[in-house]
Tab-separated table of N, CA and C in Angstrom:
chain	number	residue	atom	x	y	z
A	1	UNK	N	40.486	71.538	218.804
A	1	UNK	CA	39.966	73.455	217.865
A	1	UNK	C	41.655	73.582	217.701
A	2	UNK	N	41.763	74.030	216.091
A	2	UNK	CA	42.804	74.623	216.088
A	2	UNK	C	43.188	76.320	216.672
A	3	UNK	N	43.993	76.796	216.279
A	3	UNK	CA	44.422	77.855	216.630
A	3	UNK	C	44.316	79.089	215.610
A	4	UNK	N	43.820	80.091	215.658
A	4	UNK	CA	43.620	80.685	214.133
A	4	UNK	C	44.644	81.850	214.886
A	5	UNK	N	45.258	82.433	213.726
A	5	UNK	CA	45.975	83.871	213.611
A	5	UNK	C	44.833	84.717	213.676
A	6	UNK	N	45.171	85.905	214.462
A	6	UNK	CA	44.018	87.138	215.099
A	6	UNK	C	43.087	87.791	213.347
A	7	UNK	N	44.299	87.869	212.402
A	7	UNK	CA	44.134	87.846	211.076
A	7	UNK	C	42.744	87.014	210.406
A	8	UNK	N	43.122	86.060	210.381
A	8	UNK	CA	42.398	85.072	210.060
A	8	UNK	C	40.967	85.378	210.640
A	9	UNK	N	40.586	85.039	212.137
A	9	UNK	CA	39.800	85.660	213.443
A	9	UNK	C	38.868	86.520	212.554
A	10	UNK	N	39.927	87.851	212.211
A	10	UNK	CA	39.218	89.149	211.745
A	10	UNK	C	38.250	88.985	210.661
A	11	UNK	N	38.764	88.367	210.163
A	11	UNK	CA	38.271	88.096	208.485
A	11	UNK	C	36.895	86.927	208.522
A	12	UNK	N	37.177	86.261	209.213
A	12	UNK	CA	35.929	85.248	208.819
A	12	UNK	C	34.897	85.394	209.917
A	13	UNK	N	35.100	86.280	211.417
A	13	UNK	CA	34.047	87.665	211.406
A	13	UNK	C	33.393	88.121	210.774
A	14	UNK	N	34.190	89.237	210.258
A	14	UNK	CA	33.441	90.054	209.127
A	14	UNK	C	32.687	89.334	208.482
A	15	UNK	N	33.339	88.018	207.533
A	15	UNK	CA	32.641	87.691	206.928
A	15	UNK	C	31.132	86.811	206.955
A	16	UNK	N	31.091	86.635	208.465
A	16	UNK	CA	29.864	85.846	209.089
A	16	UNK	C	29.017	87.251	209.322
A	17	UNK	N	29.349	88.193	209.778
A	17	UNK	CA	28.591	89.325	210.577
A	17	UNK	C	28.162	90.228	209.143
A	18	UNK	N	28.837	90.005	207.918
A	18	UNK	CA	28.474	90.553	207.266
A	18	UNK	C	27.210	90.413	206.278
A	19	UNK	N	27.407	88.774	206.417
A	19	UNK	CA	25.967	88.499	205.789
A	19	UNK	C	24.702	88.396	206.967
A	20	UNK	N	25.387	88.038	208.044
A	20	UNK	CA	24.286	88.279	209.234
A	20	UNK	C	23.522	89.982	208.786
A	21	UNK	N	24.114	90.631	208.550
A	21	UNK	CA	23.449	92.156	208.503
A	21	UNK	C	23.429	92.632	206.889
A	22	UNK	N	23.551	92.036	206.003
A	22	UNK	CA	23.037	92.341	204.783
A	22	UNK	C	24.041	93.291	204.294
A	23	UNK	N	25.496	93.344	204.490
A	23	UNK	CA	25.893	94.265	204.040
A	23	UNK	C	27.000	94.265	203.459
A	24	UNK	N	26.584	94.585	201.795
A	24	UNK	CA	27.321	94.287	200.835
A	24	UNK	C	28.776	94.755	200.559
A	25	UNK	N	28.928	96.023	201.596
A	25	UNK	CA	29.960	96.752	201.646
A	25	UNK	C	30.954	95.918	202.210
A	26	UNK	N	30.464	95.743	203.523
A	26	UNK	CA	31.392	94.898	204.365
A	26	UNK	C	32.100	93.754	203.852
A	27	UNK	N	31.083	92.339	202.211
A	27	UNK	CA	31.577	91.655	201.949
A	27	UNK	C	32.675	91.859	201.313
A	28	UNK	N	32.637	92.594	199.953
A	28	UNK	CA	33.322	93.469	199.036
A	28	UNK	C	34.244	93.616	199.441
A	29	UNK	N	34.617	94.665	200.743
A	29	UNK	CA	35.659	95.562	201.554
A	29	UNK	C	36.849	93.674	201.992
A	30	UNK	N	36.214	92.663	202.205
A	30	UNK	CA	37.135	91.324	202.499
A	30	UNK	C	37.905	91.303	201.364
A	31	UNK	N	37.851	91.762	200.244
A	31	UNK	CA	37.872	91.162	198.869
A	31	UNK	C	39.628	92.039	198.542
A	32	UNK	N	40.413	91.708	197.977
A	32	UNK	CA	41.664	92.126	197.709
A	32	UNK	C	41.314	92.982	195.983
A	33	UNK	N	40.446	94.041	195.575
A	33	UNK	CA	40.057	94.127	194.182
A	33	UNK	C	41.228	95.058	193.439
A	34	UNK	N	42.643	94.736	194.094
A	34	UNK	CA	43.569	95.170	192.617
A	34	UNK	C	44.040	93.612	192.705
A	35	UNK	N	44.014	92.628	192.997
A	35	UNK	CA	44.309	91.296	192.485
A	35	UNK	C	43.471	90.800	191.257
A	36	UNK	N	44.193	90.904	190.128
A	36	UNK	CA	43.730	90.359	188.516
A	36	UNK	C	42.731	88.682	188.466
A	37	UNK	N	43.291	88.288	189.214
A	37	UNK	CA	41.858	86.605	189.306
A	37	UNK	C	41.140	86.575	190.143
A	38	UNK	N	40.310	87.234	190.936
A	38	UNK	CA	39.679	87.070	191.725
A	38	UNK	C	38.590	85.923	191.443
A	39	UNK	N	38.615	84.937	192.602
A	39	UNK	CA	37.622	83.551	192.246
A	39	UNK	C	36.673	83.234	193.119
A	40	UNK	N	35.631	83.243	192.911
A	40	UNK	CA	34.274	82.795	194.211
A	40	UNK	C	33.930	81.752	193.330
A	41	UNK	N	33.745	80.822	193.990
A	41	UNK	CA	32.549	79.394	193.844
A	41	UNK	C	32.068	78.951	194.422
A	42	UNK	N	30.623	79.925	193.991
A	42	UNK	CA	29.447	79.449	194.998
A	42	UNK	C	28.987	78.164	194.851
A	43	UNK	N	27.920	77.295	195.661
A	43	UNK	CA	27.874	75.984	195.591
A	43	UNK	C	26.626	76.259	194.397
A	44	UNK	N	26.050	77.150	194.811
A	44	UNK	CA	24.356	77.217	193.958
A	44	UNK	C	25.149	77.557	192.091
A	45	UNK	N	26.265	78.044	192.400
A	45	UNK	CA	25.788	78.164	191.031
A	45	UNK	C	26.722	77.485	190.249
A	46	UNK	N	26.397	77.263	188.904
A	46	UNK	CA	27.147	76.147	188.064
A	46	UNK	C	28.527	76.718	187.359
A	47	UNK	N	29.038	78.161	187.051
A	47	UNK	CA	30.134	78.222	186.866
A	47	UNK	C	31.131	79.406	188.036
A	48	UNK	N	31.987	79.155	188.232
A	48	UNK	CA	32.868	80.215	188.699
A	48	UNK	C	32.524	81.543	188.637
A	49	UNK	N	32.623	82.704	189.567
A	49	UNK	CA	32.331	83.966	189.475
A	49	UNK	C	33.421	84.511	189.659
A	50	UNK	N	34.253	84.910	188.336
A	50	UNK	CA	35.631	85.310	187.800
A	50	UNK	C	35.475	87.037	188.069
A	51	UNK	N	36.373	87.341	188.948
A	51	UNK	CA	36.469	89.207	188.711
A	51	UNK	C	35.764	89.344	189.841
A	52	UNK	N	36.497	91.360	189.788
A	52	UNK	CA	35.992	92.078	191.051
A	52	UNK	C	34.279	92.204	190.709
A	53	UNK	N	33.689	92.770	189.186
A	53	UNK	CA	32.279	92.875	189.029
A	53	UNK	C	31.776	91.981	189.214
A	54	UNK	N	31.820	91.179	188.630
A	54	UNK	CA	30.946	89.924	188.957
A	54	UNK	C	30.958	89.363	190.196
A	55	UNK	N	31.719	89.489	191.680
A	55	UNK	CA	31.666	89.106	193.004
A	55	UNK	C	30.827	90.373	193.465
A	56	UNK	N	31.096	91.524	192.863
A	56	UNK	CA	30.202	92.492	193.527
A	56	UNK	C	28.321	92.229	193.225
A	57	UNK	N	28.095	91.446	192.018
A	57	UNK	CA	27.838	91.393	191.508
A	57	UNK	C	26.372	90.074	192.129
A	58	UNK	N	27.190	89.890	192.250
A	58	UNK	CA	26.663	87.898	193.401
A	58	UNK	C	26.053	88.791	194.057
A	59	UNK	N	26.857	89.399	195.189
A	59	UNK	CA	26.712	89.744	196.430
A	59	UNK	C	25.529	90.682	196.204
A	60	UNK	N	25.316	91.579	195.233
A	60	UNK	CA	23.808	92.397	195.166
A	60	UNK	C	23.050	91.390	194.632
A	61	UNK	N	22.864	90.595	194.125
A	61	UNK	CA	21.968	89.770	193.529
A	61	UNK	C	21.049	89.055	194.865
A	62	UNK	N	22.612	87.910	195.393
A	62	UNK	CA	22.434	87.391	196.615
A	62	UNK	C	21.796	88.149	197.672
A	63	UNK	N	22.064	88.961	198.139
A	63	UNK	CA	21.188	89.801	199.486
A	63	UNK	C	19.637	90.268	198.876
A	64	UNK	N	19.966	90.644	197.504
A	64	UNK	CA	18.637	91.181	197.186
A	64	UNK	C	17.541	90.211	197.241
A	65	UNK	N	17.721	89.223	196.772
A	65	UNK	CA	17.424	87.600	196.636
A	65	UNK	C	16.818	86.937	198.133
A	66	UNK	N	17.823	87.113	199.138
A	66	UNK	CA	17.574	86.196	200.738
A	66	UNK	C	17.074	87.854	201.634
A	67	UNK	N	16.040	87.054	202.420
A	67	UNK	CA	15.153	88.408	203.126
A	67	UNK	C	16.827	88.381	204.644
A	68	UNK	N	17.076	87.339	205.552
A	68	UNK	CA	18.284	86.967	205.670
A	68	UNK	C	18.806	85.721	205.445
A	69	UNK	N	20.191	86.225	206.129
A	69	UNK	CA	21.156	85.092	206.375
A	69	UNK	C	22.090	84.858	207.146
A	70	UNK	N	22.571	83.625	207.968
A	70	UNK	CA	22.950	83.370	209.151
A	70	UNK	C	24.159	82.710	208.742
A	71	UNK	N	25.556	82.735	208.620
A	71	UNK	CA	26.686	81.622	208.337
A	71	UNK	C	27.532	81.861	208.955
A	72	UNK	N	27.726	80.639	209.161
A	72	UNK	CA	29.166	80.119	210.539
A	72	UNK	C	30.240	79.537	209.957
A	73	UNK	N	31.629	79.646	210.319
A	73	UNK	CA	32.691	78.893	209.800
A	73	UNK	C	33.302	78.790	211.351
A	74	UNK	N	33.817	77.350	211.032
A	74	UNK	CA	34.612	76.639	212.049
A	74	UNK	C	35.601	76.082	211.094
A	75	UNK	N	37.130	76.852	211.706
A	75	UNK	CA	38.144	76.584	210.882
A	75	UNK	C	38.352	75.219	210.909
A	76	UNK	N	39.701	73.989	210.345
A	76	UNK	CA	39.883	72.916	210.039
A	76	UNK	C	41.393	73.144	210.300
A	77	UNK	N	41.779	73.830	209.311
A	77	UNK	CA	43.493	74.611	209.140
A	77	UNK	C	43.811	75.031	208.466
A	78	UNK	N	44.489	75.940	208.466
A	78	UNK	CA	45.120	77.223	208.005
A	78	UNK	C	46.810	77.068	208.132
A	79	UNK	N	46.972	77.625	207.146
A	79	UNK	CA	48.567	77.640	206.656
A	79	UNK	C	48.880	79.058	205.771
A	80	UNK	N	50.489	78.609	205.274
A	80	UNK	CA	50.509	79.709	204.323
A	80	UNK	C	51.674	79.266	203.740
A	81	UNK	N	51.519	79.774	202.068
A	81	UNK	CA	51.916	79.557	201.291
A	81	UNK	C	52.897	80.696	200.401
A	82	UNK	N	54.275	81.479	201.018
A	82	UNK	CA	54.504	82.441	200.249
A	82	UNK	C	54.092	83.810	200.794
A	83	UNK	N	52.967	84.750	200.119
A	83	UNK	CA	51.942	85.334	200.109
A	83	UNK	C	50.976	85.494	200.340
A	84	UNK	N	50.939	83.979	200.189
A	84	UNK	CA	49.477	83.822	200.102
A	84	UNK	C	49.010	82.634	201.260
A	85	UNK	N	48.016	82.848	202.071
A	85	UNK	CA	47.574	82.458	203.111
A	85	UNK	C	45.863	81.756	202.844
A	86	UNK	N	46.458	80.579	203.507
A	86	UNK	CA	44.792	79.321	202.984
A	86	UNK	C	44.218	79.289	204.587
A	87	UNK	N	42.686	78.918	204.065
A	87	UNK	CA	42.093	78.564	205.690
A	87	UNK	C	41.252	77.667	205.009
A	88	UNK	N	40.900	76.243	205.601
A	88	UNK	CA	39.971	75.749	205.146
A	88	UNK	C	39.125	75.370	206.319
A	89	UNK	N	37.940	75.173	206.071
A	89	UNK	CA	37.025	75.413	207.447
A	89	UNK	C	35.572	74.606	206.964
A	90	UNK	N	34.633	74.583	208.069
A	90	UNK	CA	33.674	73.474	207.970
A	90	UNK	C	32.109	74.822	207.823
A	91	UNK	N	31.567	75.401	206.559
A	91	UNK	CA	30.887	76.042	207.226
A	91	UNK	C	29.391	76.091	207.154
A	92	UNK	N	28.570	76.765	207.261
A	92	UNK	CA	27.444	75.967	207.542
A	92	UNK	C	26.352	77.668	207.471
A	93	UNK	N	25.405	77.655	206.827
A	93	UNK	CA	24.608	78.506	206.310
A	93	UNK	C	22.872	78.401	206.168
A	94	UNK	N	22.286	79.396	206.673
A	94	UNK	CA	20.934	78.891	207.077
A	94	UNK	C	20.183	80.790	206.504
A	95	UNK	N	18.968	80.854	205.371
A	95	UNK	CA	18.621	81.805	205.151
A	95	UNK	C	17.070	81.512	204.484
A	96	UNK	N	16.402	82.702	204.640
A	96	UNK	CA	15.384	83.105	203.820
A	96	UNK	C	15.159	83.798	202.861
A	97	UNK	N	14.763	82.742	201.771
A	97	UNK	CA	14.622	83.172	200.278
A	97	UNK	C	13.351	84.029	200.129
A	98	UNK	N	13.533	84.690	199.810
A	98	UNK	CA	12.191	85.996	199.509
A	98	UNK	C	10.991	85.065	198.511
A	99	UNK	N	11.626	83.899	197.321
A	99	UNK	CA	10.856	83.687	196.497
A	99	UNK	C	10.282	81.828	197.259
A	100	UNK	N	10.753	81.919	198.509
A	100	UNK	CA	10.042	80.162	198.901
A	100	UNK	C	9.787	80.312	200.793
A	101	UNK	N	8.931	79.469	200.697
A	101	UNK	CA	8.030	79.797	201.877
A	101	UNK	C	8.814	79.736	203.407
A	102	UNK	N	10.110	78.522	202.528
A	102	UNK	CA	10.278	77.703	203.736
A	102	UNK	C	11.732	78.200	203.792
A	103	UNK	N	12.695	77.799	205.058
A	103	UNK	CA	14.252	77.881	205.312
A	103	UNK	C	14.730	76.939	204.548
A	104	UNK	N	15.920	77.940	203.849
A	104	UNK	CA	16.974	77.313	202.854
A	104	UNK	C	18.193	76.983	204.066
A	105	UNK	N	18.797	76.015	203.754
A	105	UNK	CA	19.937	75.833	204.492
A	105	UNK	C	21.138	74.733	203.824
A	106	UNK	N	22.407	74.955	204.481
A	106	UNK	CA	23.437	74.053	204.261
A	106	UNK	C	24.735	73.310	204.875
A	107	UNK	N	25.159	72.734	204.327
A	107	UNK	CA	26.714	72.589	204.541
A	107	UNK	C	27.790	72.733	204.070
A	108	UNK	N	28.654	72.993	204.138
A	108	UNK	CA	29.832	72.826	203.194
A	108	UNK	C	31.222	72.881	203.862
A	109	UNK	N	32.575	72.400	203.171
A	109	UNK	CA	33.672	72.117	203.398
A	109	UNK	C	34.201	74.169	202.512
A	110	UNK	N	34.855	74.946	203.208
A	110	UNK	CA	35.008	76.075	202.838
A	110	UNK	C	36.274	76.404	202.603
A	111	UNK	N	36.995	76.668	201.594
A	111	UNK	CA	38.344	77.591	201.392
A	111	UNK	C	38.425	78.706	201.056
A	112	UNK	N	39.125	79.476	201.677
A	112	UNK	CA	39.490	80.935	201.212
A	112	UNK	C	41.057	80.772	201.460
A	113	UNK	N	41.517	81.582	200.401
A	113	UNK	CA	42.366	82.113	199.805
A	113	UNK	C	42.738	83.492	200.415
A	114	UNK	N	44.033	84.506	200.504
A	114	UNK	CA	44.098	85.482	201.032
A	114	UNK	C	45.277	86.141	200.830
A	115	UNK	N	45.697	87.206	200.814
A	115	UNK	CA	46.766	87.828	200.846
A	115	UNK	C	47.137	89.152	201.932
A	116	UNK	N	47.599	89.802	202.292
A	116	UNK	CA	48.169	90.457	203.072
A	116	UNK	C	47.824	91.935	202.226
A	117	UNK	N	46.979	92.950	202.663
A	117	UNK	CA	47.214	94.308	201.944
A	117	UNK	C	46.847	95.131	202.217
A	118	UNK	N	47.910	96.409	203.116
A	118	UNK	CA	47.168	97.380	203.928
A	118	UNK	C	46.958	96.650	205.295
A	119	UNK	N	47.613	95.490	205.945
A	119	UNK	CA	48.066	95.173	206.950
A	119	UNK	C	46.600	94.682	207.745
A	120	UNK	N	46.310	93.829	206.544
A	120	UNK	CA	44.995	92.996	206.323
A	120	UNK	C	44.899	91.905	205.699
A	121	UNK	N	44.200	90.363	205.611
A	121	UNK	CA	44.077	90.138	204.712
A	121	UNK	C	42.808	90.640	204.089
A	122	UNK	N	43.327	89.828	202.971
A	122	UNK	CA	42.250	90.428	201.843
A	122	UNK	C	41.990	88.819	200.961
A	123	UNK	N	40.858	88.422	200.517
A	123	UNK	CA	40.682	87.063	199.793
A	123	UNK	C	40.865	87.515	198.456
A	124	UNK	N	41.573	86.467	198.213
A	124	UNK	CA	41.967	86.630	196.720
A	124	UNK	C	40.741	85.288	195.786
A	125	UNK	N	40.177	84.616	196.737
A	125	UNK	CA	39.437	83.046	195.985
A	125	UNK	C	38.650	82.335	197.306
A	126	UNK	N	37.871	82.160	197.036
A	126	UNK	CA	36.902	81.583	198.087
A	126	UNK	C	36.090	80.139	197.246
A	127	UNK	N	36.000	79.363	198.319
A	127	UNK	CA	35.714	77.883	197.582
A	127	UNK	C	34.343	77.604	198.159
A	128	UNK	N	33.061	76.826	198.229
A	128	UNK	CA	32.153	76.366	198.980
A	128	UNK	C	32.085	74.582	198.213
A	129	UNK	N	32.323	74.000	198.876
A	129	UNK	CA	32.128	72.718	198.384
A	129	UNK	C	31.139	71.997	199.069
A	130	UNK	N	29.860	71.470	198.890
A	130	UNK	CA	28.836	71.268	200.249
A	130	UNK	C	28.643	69.739	200.131
A	131	UNK	N	28.352	69.553	200.824
A	131	UNK	CA	28.659	68.049	201.159
A	131	UNK	C	26.883	67.627	200.347
A	132	UNK	N	27.039	66.085	200.089
A	132	UNK	CA	26.460	65.533	199.072
A	132	UNK	C	25.195	64.633	199.662
A	133	UNK	N	24.240	65.358	200.163
A	133	UNK	CA	23.282	64.518	200.445
A	133	UNK	C	23.557	63.289	200.312
A	134	UNK	N	23.174	62.429	199.424
A	134	UNK	CA	23.540	61.633	198.686
A	134	UNK	C	24.337	60.467	199.628
A	135	UNK	N	25.880	61.329	199.585
A	135	UNK	CA	26.592	60.741	200.462
A	135	UNK	C	27.149	60.533	201.774
A	136	UNK	N	26.065	61.607	201.848
A	136	UNK	CA	26.076	62.207	203.866
A	136	UNK	C	25.003	61.334	204.839
A	137	UNK	N	24.591	60.425	204.394
A	137	UNK	CA	23.620	59.724	205.114
A	137	UNK	C	24.288	58.848	205.482
A	138	UNK	N	24.049	58.804	207.192
A	138	UNK	CA	24.832	57.681	207.826
A	138	UNK	C	24.750	56.495	207.149
A	139	UNK	N	23.322	55.489	207.425
A	139	UNK	CA	23.048	54.551	206.401
A	139	UNK	C	24.004	53.837	205.425
A	140	UNK	N	24.039	54.985	204.302
A	140	UNK	CA	25.254	55.106	203.191
A	140	UNK	C	26.527	54.909	203.498
A	141	UNK	N	27.313	55.600	204.997
A	141	UNK	CA	28.419	55.277	205.383
A	141	UNK	C	28.612	53.887	205.542
A	142	UNK	N	27.526	53.437	206.369
A	142	UNK	CA	27.651	51.657	206.946
A	142	UNK	C	27.845	50.644	205.626
A	143	UNK	N	26.868	51.053	204.252
A	143	UNK	CA	26.964	50.411	203.058
A	143	UNK	C	28.253	50.436	202.678
A	144	UNK	N	29.234	51.123	202.565
A	144	UNK	CA	29.855	51.308	201.406
A	144	UNK	C	31.402	51.425	202.694
A	145	UNK	N	31.214	50.749	203.993
A	145	UNK	CA	32.403	50.826	205.025
A	145	UNK	C	33.010	49.114	204.244
A	146	UNK	N	34.311	49.396	203.691
A	146	UNK	CA	34.634	47.688	203.256
A	146	UNK	C	35.099	46.708	205.020
A	147	UNK	N	34.997	47.307	205.759
A	147	UNK	CA	35.088	46.293	207.310
A	147	UNK	C	33.761	46.006	207.095
A	148	UNK	N	32.812	46.380	206.580
A	148	UNK	CA	31.228	45.873	207.770
A	148	UNK	C	31.040	44.844	206.621
């Protein structure tokens, strides 16, 4: 397990807890609304969500659609490049969509980009890269392994 700086631990804890408590204000508070090119790439969306208003709208729509959500992030690697800090993690989520009888869920690799503002990390970009079920099946790994 990697050592995660306190500021990342705080941001990840808030991110996951805000989804669990269905708290749009907590989710939007994690973002640097003064940054001009905010980007959120959600796995279920065809196009990137760009800009402060669009991100706020995404949270509002998603929270209205879901009865409950449980999000977890396990950090894999983090570092800094100038004033920007990044974290790559393994994300898991589960939730109950109001329009479907069954629980949804998934796994993805996530990437957070953030910068310090008011002594806290604030997001400027977030990307979800879901695992493709076609390639994630164990039998497929064996079939594509060049050593077998």
